[in-house]
Amino acid sequence: MPQANVSMQVVQINPTISRIAIQGELSASAENTLMDAYSRASTPGTRAILLDFNNLTYMNSSGIGLLVTLLIRMNRLKQRLLCYGLNEHYRHIFTLTRLNDVIKVHLTEQEAIADASL
Amino acid sequence: MTEADHSSQPNIPRNASSWAQEVNSLEITRVPTGAINLNVEGRQIVGPLQGFGQLWQKTYRVRLPDLTQTPAEVMQHWKTNFIHYLLPNQRFFPALNGIQPGELVLINASMTGMPISTGVMVLYSDDESFTLITPQGHPESGWNTFSVSNEDECIVCQIQSLARANDPIYEIGFRLFGTSLQENIWRYMLNTLANSFQINGQVQTSSTCVDPQLQWSEAKNIWQNAAIRTVFYTILFLPIRWLSKNKKRPATTPPTPLQKNTDSQPPT
């Protein structure tokens, strides 16, 4: 497996919402990094996780597959996955792959937090 | 496909041109010779989140040791010869442009003797990988990614699917026999690909059930089941076509000599 060219910063925004900021490339090699970040972001009280895509530089179809896997894992724990900071290109990819049917896409972190708090 | 250089443009990733354009529904501009265009036109594409059955990630890999080609060269070879690495009862008809983002590939196949006409769309294609995504009515809802990488100085070719059965009938079919049929298709492809480099590859497989839940809200997909529709098409439409063809033929015309069935040739 090629080395992952990505880092993920995890921040707990409040007891029920956490954020994972993705910096770099989301491809098959990012699997361990993403799942490790999710393990750190998910606490027994976590109800929603926000993915910050502001510093995403590259994503291929394997990267989209990782998001599907993460979403399924979160659904099992009745957690919601939301995201923000996607540029126009990746918003189009979310629509194309119909990820936006199940992952709420927001423009800003404030919007995403407001939605996650509902 | 070569990735276009977008590095000077802000917010446009370097692989932007590797993705298909957004489509509301599939549209076929040209049907390849010999292909049946059924169950594709007007359909929406569906991913691993939209189908009915359990979601599985299945991986098939073959190592090609001592190969001097780069992953990009092997991928180019794979794309060019893709249809020749399929089992004889799996006929794929790519567009003239080949495996390019957004292009459709019509499929006329057979599942345990039952015909099925469907297709896939090239969702993503770059120098070292490509991904095919399924339309409504296809046996699976999801995608297959074909990739070549260099691992520990060895070329590795991989097929990875992330998909679930599109409706309850397909789910039953996969549980009874479909999974092994599908495994045969991709094992055959990787073996044939390895053989084309004079390598006797050992295909390794692994599968993980990502989501064991059935999505009952998607049971209605059965109305678009491509296998059922193809059977109806075959039963109803083909005899009508045969009859109308024979009606047009003048009674005095002597029987024409048997022609070579060009359909049995792989499309180019």
mmCIF file of C-alpha atoms in Angstrom:
data_model
loop_
_atom_site.group_PDB
_atom_site.id
_atom_site.type_symbol
_atom_site.label_atom_id
_atom_site.label_comp_id
_atom_site.label_asym_id
_atom_site.label_seq_id
_atom_site.Cartn_x
_atom_site.Cartn_y
_atom_site.Cartn_z
ATOM 1 C CA MET A 1 0.000 0.000 0.000
ATOM 2 C CA PRO A 2 1.473 3.407 -0.967
ATOM 3 C CA GLN A 3 2.201 5.792 1.886
ATOM 4 C CA ALA A 4 -0.678 8.075 2.855
ATOM 5 C CA ASN A 5 -0.222 11.698 1.855
ATOM 6 C CA VAL A 6 -2.806 12.975 4.279
ATOM 7 C CA SER A 7 -3.133 14.133 7.857
ATOM 8 C CA MET A 8 -6.265 14.522 9.935
ATOM 9 C CA GLN A 9 -6.817 16.790 12.860
ATOM 10 C CA VAL A 10 -9.526 15.840 15.333
ATOM 11 C CA VAL A 11 -11.255 18.449 17.484
ATOM 12 C CA GLN A 12 -14.159 17.913 19.836
ATOM 13 C CA ILE A 13 -16.397 20.951 19.298
ATOM 14 C CA ASN A 14 -18.793 20.042 22.103
ATOM 15 C CA PRO A 15 -19.786 16.818 23.899
ATOM 16 C CA THR A 16 -21.947 15.682 20.979
ATOM 17 C CA ILE A 17 -20.125 17.067 17.931
ATOM 18 C CA SER A 18 -16.586 16.376 16.712
ATOM 19 C CA ARG A 19 -14.706 17.626 13.679
ATOM 20 C CA ILE A 20 -12.164 15.858 11.484
ATOM 21 C CA ALA A 21 -10.145 18.262 9.339
ATOM 22 C CA ILE A 22 -8.690 16.507 6.307
ATOM 23 C CA GLN A 23 -5.451 17.898 4.955
ATOM 24 C CA GLY A 24 -4.019 16.360 1.805
ATOM 25 C CA GLU A 25 -5.140 13.461 -0.348
ATOM 26 C CA LEU A 26 -8.061 11.114 0.193
ATOM 27 C CA SER A 27 -7.346 7.856 -1.605
ATOM 28 C CA ALA A 28 -7.122 4.172 -0.678
ATOM 29 C CA SER A 29 -3.899 4.821 1.226
ATOM 30 C CA ALA A 30 -5.765 7.147 3.620
ATOM 31 C CA GLU A 31 -7.913 4.352 5.047
ATOM 32 C CA ASN A 32 -5.987 3.805 8.278
ATOM 33 C CA THR A 33 -5.568 7.536 8.873
ATOM 34 C CA LEU A 34 -9.291 8.205 8.413
ATOM 35 C CA MET A 35 -10.447 5.300 10.552
ATOM 36 C CA ASP A 36 -7.955 6.240 13.259
ATOM 37 C CA ALA A 37 -9.249 9.830 13.183
ATOM 38 C CA TYR A 38 -12.799 8.552 13.438
ATOM 39 C CA SER A 39 -11.902 6.391 16.458
ATOM 40 C CA ARG A 40 -10.501 9.470 18.169
ATOM 41 C CA ALA A 41 -13.476 11.642 17.181
ATOM 42 C CA SER A 42 -16.133 9.181 18.251
ATOM 43 C CA THR A 43 -16.914 9.106 21.953
ATOM 44 C CA PRO A 44 -19.919 7.451 23.611
ATOM 45 C CA GLY A 45 -21.665 10.843 23.563
ATOM 46 C CA THR A 46 -20.875 11.757 19.971
ATOM 47 C CA ARG A 47 -23.984 12.279 17.833
ATOM 48 C CA ALA A 48 -22.457 13.981 14.795
ATOM 49 C CA ILE A 49 -19.107 14.264 13.083
ATOM 50 C CA LEU A 50 -18.192 17.058 10.710
ATOM 51 C CA LEU A 51 -15.671 16.490 7.955
ATOM 52 C CA ASP A 52 -13.758 19.638 7.055
ATOM 53 C CA PHE A 53 -12.694 19.448 3.413
ATOM 54 C CA ASN A 54 -11.192 22.953 3.159
ATOM 55 C CA ASN A 55 -7.683 21.553 2.783
ATOM 56 C CA LEU A 56 -8.480 18.531 0.644
ATOM 57 C CA THR A 57 -6.115 18.574 -2.314
ATOM 58 C CA TYR A 58 -7.068 15.363 -4.107
ATOM 59 C CA MET A 59 -9.665 12.625 -3.943
ATOM 60 C CA ASN A 60 -10.198 9.639 -6.218
ATOM 61 C CA SER A 61 -12.930 7.013 -6.357
ATOM 62 C CA SER A 62 -11.249 4.965 -3.611
ATOM 63 C CA GLY A 63 -11.463 8.055 -1.405
ATOM 64 C CA ILE A 64 -15.190 8.258 -2.072
ATOM 65 C CA GLY A 65 -15.371 4.582 -1.113
ATOM 66 C CA LEU A 66 -13.733 5.368 2.233
ATOM 67 C CA LEU A 67 -16.428 7.954 2.941
ATOM 68 C CA VAL A 68 -19.108 5.330 2.206
ATOM 69 C CA THR A 69 -17.453 2.907 4.622
ATOM 70 C CA LEU A 70 -17.185 5.615 7.291
ATOM 71 C CA LEU A 71 -20.831 6.555 6.827
ATOM 72 C CA ILE A 72 -22.006 2.948 7.251
ATOM 73 C CA ARG A 73 -19.896 2.601 10.384
ATOM 74 C CA MET A 74 -21.413 5.775 11.812
ATOM 75 C CA ASN A 75 -24.967 4.766 10.891
ATOM 76 C CA ARG A 76 -24.567 1.668 13.028
ATOM 77 C CA LEU A 77 -23.930 3.932 16.031
ATOM 78 C CA LYS A 78 -26.747 6.277 14.985
ATOM 79 C CA GLN A 79 -24.279 9.093 14.411
ATOM 80 C CA ARG A 80 -24.689 11.677 11.651
ATOM 81 C CA LEU A 81 -22.000 12.581 9.142
ATOM 82 C CA LEU A 82 -21.946 16.118 7.807
ATOM 83 C CA CYS A 83 -19.365 17.933 5.781
ATOM 84 C CA TYR A 84 -18.327 21.400 4.717
ATOM 85 C CA GLY A 85 -15.584 23.149 2.803
ATOM 86 C CA LEU A 86 -15.982 21.088 -0.370
ATOM 87 C CA ASN A 87 -15.053 23.037 -3.465
ATOM 88 C CA GLU A 88 -17.350 23.119 -6.462
ATOM 89 C CA HIS A 89 -15.610 20.184 -8.123
ATOM 90 C CA TYR A 90 -16.051 17.870 -5.166
ATOM 91 C CA ARG A 91 -19.628 19.014 -4.554
ATOM 92 C CA HIS A 92 -20.260 17.874 -8.099
ATOM 93 C CA ILE A 93 -18.589 14.516 -7.315
ATOM 94 C CA PHE A 94 -20.826 14.111 -4.251
ATOM 95 C CA THR A 95 -23.860 14.707 -6.471
ATOM 96 C CA LEU A 96 -22.572 12.407 -9.202
ATOM 97 C CA THR A 97 -21.981 9.503 -6.806
ATOM 98 C CA ARG A 98 -25.166 10.355 -4.898
ATOM 99 C CA LEU A 99 -23.276 10.712 -1.641
ATOM 100 C CA ASN A 100 -25.167 13.967 -1.111
ATOM 101 C CA ASP A 101 -28.364 11.885 -0.778
ATOM 102 C CA VAL A 102 -27.087 10.729 2.610
ATOM 103 C CA ILE A 103 -24.297 13.085 3.673
ATOM 104 C CA LYS A 104 -25.414 16.632 4.339
ATOM 105 C CA VAL A 105 -23.120 19.088 2.560
ATOM 106 C CA HIS A 106 -22.725 22.611 3.980
ATOM 107 C CA LEU A 107 -20.712 25.581 2.824
ATOM 108 C CA THR A 108 -19.370 26.652 6.205
ATOM 109 C CA GLU A 109 -18.546 25.161 9.570
ATOM 110 C CA GLN A 110 -21.154 27.378 11.264
ATOM 111 C CA GLU A 111 -23.905 25.990 9.047
ATOM 112 C CA ALA A 112 -22.755 22.428 9.658
ATOM 113 C CA ILE A 113 -22.635 22.907 13.434
ATOM 114 C CA ALA A 114 -26.083 24.483 13.409
ATOM 115 C CA ASP A 115 -27.462 21.518 11.466
ATOM 116 C CA ALA A 116 -25.669 18.976 13.684
ATOM 117 C CA SER A 117 -27.097 20.631 16.761
ATOM 118 C CA LEU A 118 -30.707 20.190 15.615
ATOM 119 C CA MET B 1 -6.207 9.234 -19.408
ATOM 120 C CA THR B 2 -3.663 11.872 -18.602
ATOM 121 C CA GLU B 3 -4.497 14.148 -15.769
ATOM 122 C CA ALA B 4 -4.848 17.692 -16.980
ATOM 123 C CA ASP B 5 -2.620 20.236 -15.308
ATOM 124 C CA HIS B 6 -4.898 22.391 -13.213
ATOM 125 C CA SER B 7 -2.236 23.310 -10.703
ATOM 126 C CA SER B 8 -2.300 26.952 -11.756
ATOM 127 C CA GLN B 9 -6.062 27.171 -11.213
ATOM 128 C CA PRO B 10 -7.242 27.563 -7.637
ATOM 129 C CA ASN B 11 -9.629 24.973 -6.161
ATOM 130 C CA ILE B 12 -9.409 22.644 -9.139
ATOM 131 C CA PRO B 13 -7.744 19.375 -8.138
ATOM 132 C CA ARG B 14 -5.165 17.847 -10.431
ATOM 133 C CA ASN B 15 -7.392 14.894 -11.246
ATOM 134 C CA ALA B 16 -10.518 16.943 -12.044
ATOM 135 C CA SER B 17 -10.613 15.747 -15.642
ATOM 136 C CA SER B 18 -10.472 12.126 -14.471
ATOM 137 C CA TRP B 19 -14.051 12.327 -13.171
ATOM 138 C CA ALA B 20 -17.196 11.987 -15.249
ATOM 139 C CA GLN B 21 -19.402 15.004 -15.684
ATOM 140 C CA GLU B 22 -22.581 15.160 -13.636
ATOM 141 C CA VAL B 23 -25.511 13.413 -15.309
ATOM 142 C CA ASN B 24 -29.184 13.314 -14.404
ATOM 143 C CA SER B 25 -29.791 10.207 -16.458
ATOM 144 C CA LEU B 26 -27.736 8.123 -18.841
ATOM 145 C CA GLU B 27 -27.841 8.949 -22.510
ATOM 146 C CA ILE B 28 -26.443 6.796 -25.277
ATOM 147 C CA THR B 29 -25.262 8.659 -28.338
ATOM 148 C CA ARG B 30 -24.107 5.644 -30.317
ATOM 149 C CA VAL B 31 -24.804 1.951 -29.874
ATOM 150 C CA PRO B 32 -21.753 -0.160 -30.718
ATOM 151 C CA THR B 33 -22.270 -2.692 -33.505
ATOM 152 C CA GLY B 34 -23.756 -5.925 -32.239
ATOM 153 C CA ALA B 35 -24.770 -4.539 -28.854
ATOM 154 C CA ILE B 36 -28.293 -4.592 -27.448
ATOM 155 C CA ASN B 37 -29.089 -1.244 -25.901
ATOM 156 C CA LEU B 38 -31.479 -2.117 -23.129
ATOM 157 C CA ASN B 39 -31.952 -0.971 -19.535
ATOM 158 C CA VAL B 40 -29.428 1.852 -19.735
ATOM 159 C CA GLU B 41 -30.947 4.808 -21.596
ATOM 160 C CA GLY B 42 -32.663 7.207 -19.220
ATOM 161 C CA ARG B 43 -31.539 5.349 -16.086
ATOM 162 C CA GLN B 44 -29.851 7.092 -13.189
ATOM 163 C CA ILE B 45 -26.571 5.843 -11.837
ATOM 164 C CA VAL B 46 -26.674 4.292 -8.377
ATOM 165 C CA GLY B 47 -23.910 3.902 -5.836
ATOM 166 C CA PRO B 48 -23.316 1.591 -2.873
ATOM 167 C CA LEU B 49 -25.725 3.588 -0.732
ATOM 168 C CA GLN B 50 -28.747 3.188 -2.985
ATOM 169 C CA GLY B 51 -29.223 -0.572 -3.471
ATOM 170 C CA PHE B 52 -31.177 -3.156 -1.470
ATOM 171 C CA GLY B 53 -28.888 -5.926 -0.272
ATOM 172 C CA GLN B 54 -25.963 -6.301 2.057
ATOM 173 C CA LEU B 55 -23.037 -4.052 1.183
ATOM 174 C CA TRP B 56 -19.870 -5.964 0.351
ATOM 175 C CA GLN B 57 -16.355 -4.869 -0.387
ATOM 176 C CA LYS B 58 -14.632 -7.536 -2.453
ATOM 177 C CA THR B 59 -11.019 -7.370 -3.498
ATOM 178 C CA TYR B 60 -9.256 -9.451 -6.133
ATOM 179 C CA ARG B 61 -5.500 -9.035 -6.563
ATOM 180 C CA VAL B 62 -2.780 -10.530 -8.649
ATOM 181 C CA ARG B 63 0.937 -9.827 -8.347
ATOM 182 C CA LEU B 64 3.005 -9.596 -11.517
ATOM 183 C CA PRO B 65 6.605 -10.116 -10.346
ATOM 184 C CA ASP B 66 9.593 -9.160 -12.502
ATOM 185 C CA LEU B 67 7.496 -7.009 -14.794
ATOM 186 C CA THR B 68 9.463 -4.077 -16.161
ATOM 187 C CA GLN B 69 6.459 -1.959 -17.162
ATOM 188 C CA THR B 70 5.234 0.908 -15.007
ATOM 189 C CA PRO B 71 1.773 0.819 -13.385
ATOM 190 C CA ALA B 72 0.594 3.381 -15.976
ATOM 191 C CA GLU B 73 1.775 1.190 -18.845
ATOM 192 C CA VAL B 74 0.081 -1.882 -17.380
ATOM 193 C CA MET B 75 -3.123 0.108 -16.850
ATOM 194 C CA GLN B 76 -3.076 1.348 -20.434
ATOM 195 C CA HIS B 77 -2.696 -2.252 -21.614
ATOM 196 C CA TRP B 78 -5.556 -3.318 -19.323
ATOM 197 C CA LYS B 79 -7.894 -0.579 -20.538
ATOM 198 C CA THR B 80 -7.136 -1.271 -24.190
ATOM 199 C CA ASN B 81 -7.723 -5.005 -23.884
ATOM 200 C CA PHE B 82 -10.398 -4.936 -21.187
ATOM 201 C CA ILE B 83 -13.081 -6.723 -23.197
ATOM 202 C CA HIS B 84 -10.710 -9.531 -24.161
ATOM 203 C CA TYR B 85 -10.144 -10.426 -20.512
ATOM 204 C CA LEU B 86 -13.799 -11.230 -19.886
ATOM 205 C CA LEU B 87 -15.443 -14.640 -19.852
ATOM 206 C CA PRO B 88 -17.016 -15.472 -23.242
ATOM 207 C CA ASN B 89 -20.558 -15.026 -21.881
ATOM 208 C CA GLN B 90 -19.766 -11.530 -20.601
ATOM 209 C CA ARG B 91 -19.823 -9.202 -23.585
ATOM 210 C CA PHE B 92 -18.924 -5.596 -22.857
ATOM 211 C CA PHE B 93 -19.242 -2.912 -25.524
ATOM 212 C CA PRO B 94 -17.263 0.200 -24.656
ATOM 213 C CA ALA B 95 -17.761 3.436 -26.563
ATOM 214 C CA LEU B 96 -15.411 4.315 -29.421
ATOM 215 C CA ASN B 97 -13.323 6.437 -27.074
ATOM 216 C CA GLY B 98 -12.756 3.449 -24.832
ATOM 217 C CA ILE B 99 -12.576 3.775 -21.075
ATOM 218 C CA GLN B 100 -12.856 7.519 -20.595
ATOM 219 C CA PRO B 101 -14.687 9.434 -17.852
ATOM 220 C CA GLY B 102 -18.415 9.625 -18.534
ATOM 221 C CA GLU B 103 -18.414 7.022 -21.317
ATOM 222 C CA LEU B 104 -20.934 4.206 -21.191
ATOM 223 C CA VAL B 105 -20.126 0.538 -21.569
ATOM 224 C CA LEU B 106 -23.060 -1.601 -22.695
ATOM 225 C CA ILE B 107 -23.155 -5.132 -21.313
ATOM 226 C CA ASN B 108 -24.877 -8.132 -22.904
ATOM 227 C CA ALA B 109 -24.209 -11.004 -20.592
ATOM 228 C CA SER B 110 -25.607 -14.268 -19.385
ATOM 229 C CA MET B 111 -26.245 -15.333 -15.801
ATOM 230 C CA THR B 112 -26.639 -19.096 -15.525
ATOM 231 C CA GLY B 113 -28.050 -19.122 -19.044
ATOM 232 C CA MET B 114 -30.395 -16.185 -18.501
ATOM 233 C CA PRO B 115 -29.641 -13.186 -20.732
ATOM 234 C CA ILE B 116 -29.184 -9.771 -19.212
ATOM 235 C CA SER B 117 -28.620 -6.484 -20.989
ATOM 236 C CA THR B 118 -27.384 -3.611 -18.917
ATOM 237 C CA GLY B 119 -24.415 -1.265 -18.800
ATOM 238 C CA VAL B 120 -22.058 0.762 -16.642
ATOM 239 C CA MET B 121 -20.630 4.245 -16.740
ATOM 240 C CA VAL B 122 -16.961 5.151 -16.388
ATOM 241 C CA LEU B 123 -17.083 7.233 -13.220
ATOM 242 C CA TYR B 124 -13.372 7.847 -12.945
ATOM 243 C CA SER B 125 -10.340 7.128 -15.070
ATOM 244 C CA ASP B 126 -6.740 8.175 -14.571
ATOM 245 C CA ASP B 127 -3.327 6.767 -15.466
ATOM 246 C CA GLU B 128 -3.380 4.007 -12.870
ATOM 247 C CA SER B 129 -7.037 3.267 -12.202
ATOM 248 C CA PHE B 130 -10.577 3.455 -13.446
ATOM 249 C CA THR B 131 -13.962 2.988 -11.845
ATOM 250 C CA LEU B 132 -17.215 1.709 -13.343
ATOM 251 C CA ILE B 133 -20.496 2.686 -11.679
ATOM 252 C CA THR B 134 -23.805 0.901 -12.184
ATOM 253 C CA PRO B 135 -27.207 2.187 -13.335
ATOM 254 C CA GLN B 136 -30.655 1.433 -11.887
ATOM 255 C CA GLY B 137 -31.721 -2.117 -12.701
ATOM 256 C CA HIS B 138 -28.174 -3.491 -12.805
ATOM 257 C CA PRO B 139 -27.617 -6.577 -10.597
ATOM 258 C CA GLU B 140 -25.466 -4.474 -8.295
ATOM 259 C CA SER B 141 -25.682 -0.956 -7.002
ATOM 260 C CA GLY B 142 -22.186 0.391 -6.554
ATOM 261 C CA TRP B 143 -18.887 0.493 -8.338
ATOM 262 C CA ASN B 144 -15.810 -1.506 -9.306
ATOM 263 C CA THR B 145 -12.381 0.064 -9.227
ATOM 264 C CA PHE B 146 -9.633 -1.429 -11.382
ATOM 265 C CA SER B 147 -6.170 -0.293 -10.378
ATOM 266 C CA VAL B 148 -2.483 -1.009 -10.823
ATOM 267 C CA SER B 149 0.102 -0.104 -8.210
ATOM 268 C CA ASN B 150 3.714 -0.773 -7.385
ATOM 269 C CA GLU B 151 4.062 -2.556 -4.057
ATOM 270 C CA ASP B 152 7.501 -3.569 -2.824
ATOM 271 C CA GLU B 153 8.954 -3.373 -6.359
ATOM 272 C CA CYS B 154 6.170 -5.580 -7.681
ATOM 273 C CA ILE B 155 3.287 -4.616 -9.962
ATOM 274 C CA VAL B 156 -0.074 -5.454 -8.389
ATOM 275 C CA CYS B 157 -3.319 -5.424 -10.367
ATOM 276 C CA GLN B 158 -6.452 -5.117 -8.319
ATOM 277 C CA ILE B 159 -10.206 -5.144 -8.794
ATOM 278 C CA GLN B 160 -12.193 -3.871 -5.853
ATOM 279 C CA SER B 161 -15.958 -3.702 -5.767
ATOM 280 C CA LEU B 162 -18.061 -1.805 -3.271
ATOM 281 C CA ALA B 163 -21.612 -2.758 -4.013
ATOM 282 C CA ARG B 164 -24.849 -4.324 -2.872
ATOM 283 C CA ALA B 165 -27.566 -6.174 -4.767
ATOM 284 C CA ASN B 166 -29.924 -3.688 -6.366
ATOM 285 C CA ASP B 167 -33.183 -5.425 -5.406
ATOM 286 C CA PRO B 168 -34.512 -8.465 -3.480
ATOM 287 C CA ILE B 169 -34.403 -10.808 -6.491
ATOM 288 C CA TYR B 170 -30.763 -10.018 -7.169
ATOM 289 C CA GLU B 171 -30.003 -10.390 -3.442
ATOM 290 C CA ILE B 172 -31.417 -13.921 -3.470
ATOM 291 C CA GLY B 173 -29.499 -14.623 -6.675
ATOM 292 C CA PHE B 174 -26.222 -13.421 -5.196
ATOM 293 C CA ARG B 175 -26.709 -15.524 -2.072
ATOM 294 C CA LEU B 176 -27.510 -18.643 -4.102
ATOM 295 C CA PHE B 177 -25.009 -18.493 -6.946
ATOM 296 C CA GLY B 178 -24.239 -14.923 -8.008
ATOM 297 C CA THR B 179 -21.298 -14.391 -5.700
ATOM 298 C CA SER B 180 -19.353 -17.332 -7.095
ATOM 299 C CA LEU B 181 -20.263 -16.356 -10.670
ATOM 300 C CA GLN B 182 -19.017 -12.854 -10.027
ATOM 301 C CA GLU B 183 -15.847 -14.160 -8.432
ATOM 302 C CA ASN B 184 -15.214 -16.282 -11.527
ATOM 303 C CA ILE B 185 -15.539 -13.222 -13.795
ATOM 304 C CA TRP B 186 -12.929 -11.169 -11.968
ATOM 305 C CA ARG B 187 -10.575 -14.078 -11.273
ATOM 306 C CA TYR B 188 -10.694 -14.935 -14.971
ATOM 307 C CA MET B 189 -9.962 -11.317 -15.865
ATOM 308 C CA LEU B 190 -6.911 -11.089 -13.601
ATOM 309 C CA ASN B 191 -5.603 -14.490 -14.686
ATOM 310 C CA THR B 192 -5.957 -13.554 -18.345
ATOM 311 C CA LEU B 193 -4.353 -10.191 -17.739
ATOM 312 C CA ALA B 194 -1.409 -11.875 -16.007
ATOM 313 C CA ASN B 195 -1.156 -14.421 -18.841
ATOM 314 C CA SER B 196 -0.946 -11.586 -21.370
ATOM 315 C CA PHE B 197 2.368 -10.701 -19.679
ATOM 316 C CA GLN B 198 3.425 -14.391 -19.738
ATOM 317 C CA ILE B 199 2.924 -14.611 -15.994
ATOM 318 C CA ASN B 200 0.981 -17.363 -14.282
ATOM 319 C CA GLY B 201 -0.587 -15.231 -11.577
ATOM 320 C CA GLN B 202 -2.200 -16.386 -8.361
ATOM 321 C CA VAL B 203 -5.352 -14.367 -7.720
ATOM 322 C CA GLN B 204 -5.978 -13.540 -4.068
ATOM 323 C CA THR B 205 -9.479 -12.640 -2.970
ATOM 324 C CA SER B 206 -10.929 -11.127 0.148
ATOM 325 C CA SER B 207 -14.394 -9.921 1.011
ATOM 326 C CA THR B 208 -15.825 -7.886 3.849
ATOM 327 C CA CYS B 209 -19.465 -7.285 4.633
ATOM 328 C CA VAL B 210 -19.458 -3.520 5.182
ATOM 329 C CA ASP B 211 -23.174 -3.325 5.941
ATOM 330 C CA PRO B 212 -25.167 -6.470 6.781
ATOM 331 C CA GLN B 213 -28.471 -4.572 6.794
ATOM 332 C CA LEU B 214 -30.999 -4.860 3.977
ATOM 333 C CA GLN B 215 -32.404 -1.547 2.772
ATOM 334 C CA TRP B 216 -36.087 -2.390 2.479
ATOM 335 C CA SER B 217 -36.893 1.114 1.269
ATOM 336 C CA GLU B 218 -35.067 0.131 -1.948
ATOM 337 C CA ALA B 219 -37.093 -3.064 -2.537
ATOM 338 C CA LYS B 220 -39.079 -1.153 -5.153
ATOM 339 C CA ASN B 221 -35.988 -1.267 -7.397
ATOM 340 C CA ILE B 222 -37.369 -4.591 -8.553
ATOM 341 C CA TRP B 223 -39.453 -2.737 -11.163
ATOM 342 C CA GLN B 224 -36.277 -1.791 -12.972
ATOM 343 C CA ASN B 225 -34.655 -5.227 -12.731
ATOM 344 C CA ALA B 226 -32.621 -5.499 -15.934
ATOM 345 C CA ALA B 227 -32.603 -9.315 -15.917
ATOM 346 C CA ILE B 228 -36.410 -9.560 -15.840
ATOM 347 C CA ARG B 229 -36.763 -6.857 -18.486
ATOM 348 C CA THR B 230 -34.208 -8.552 -20.723
ATOM 349 C CA VAL B 231 -36.084 -11.858 -20.481
ATOM 350 C CA PHE B 232 -39.356 -10.115 -21.448
ATOM 351 C CA TYR B 233 -37.548 -8.392 -24.298
ATOM 352 C CA THR B 234 -36.147 -11.695 -25.493
ATOM 353 C CA ILE B 235 -39.478 -13.519 -25.238
ATOM 354 C CA LEU B 236 -41.663 -10.804 -26.743
ATOM 355 C CA PHE B 237 -39.596 -8.615 -28.974
ATOM 356 C CA LEU B 238 -37.189 -10.945 -30.709
ATOM 357 C CA PRO B 239 -39.870 -13.295 -32.183
ATOM 358 C CA ILE B 240 -41.732 -10.218 -33.505
ATOM 359 C CA ARG B 241 -38.566 -8.964 -35.124
ATOM 360 C CA TRP B 242 -37.863 -12.408 -36.579
ATOM 361 C CA LEU B 243 -41.373 -12.609 -38.007
ATOM 362 C CA SER B 244 -41.282 -9.141 -39.533
ATOM 363 C CA LYS B 245 -37.889 -9.900 -41.047
ATOM 364 C CA ASN B 246 -39.222 -13.082 -42.652
ATOM 365 C CA LYS B 247 -42.351 -11.287 -43.938
ATOM 366 C CA LYS B 248 -40.215 -8.780 -45.805
ATOM 367 C CA ARG B 249 -38.230 -11.526 -47.546
ATOM 368 C CA PRO B 250 -39.662 -12.285 -51.057
ATOM 369 C CA ALA B 251 -41.091 -15.782 -51.354
ATOM 370 C CA THR B 252 -38.988 -16.581 -54.445
ATOM 371 C CA THR B 253 -35.733 -15.638 -52.851
ATOM 372 C CA PRO B 254 -33.555 -18.689 -52.348
ATOM 373 C CA PRO B 255 -32.243 -19.238 -48.870
ATOM 374 C CA THR B 256 -29.199 -17.120 -48.217
ATOM 375 C CA PRO B 257 -26.038 -18.939 -47.288
ATOM 376 C CA LEU B 258 -25.195 -18.975 -43.667
ATOM 377 C CA GLN B 259 -23.102 -16.018 -42.733
ATOM 378 C CA LYS B 260 -20.427 -15.909 -40.166
ATOM 379 C CA ASN B 261 -21.904 -14.609 -36.982
ATOM 380 C CA THR B 262 -19.946 -11.424 -36.435
ATOM 381 C CA ASP B 263 -21.616 -11.037 -33.055
ATOM 382 C CA SER B 264 -19.405 -13.707 -31.667
ATOM 383 C CA GLN B 265 -16.330 -11.615 -32.361
ATOM 384 C CA PRO B 266 -15.215 -9.361 -29.589
ATOM 385 C CA PRO B 267 -15.988 -5.740 -30.485
ATOM 386 C CA THR B 268 -13.063 -3.497 -31.189
#
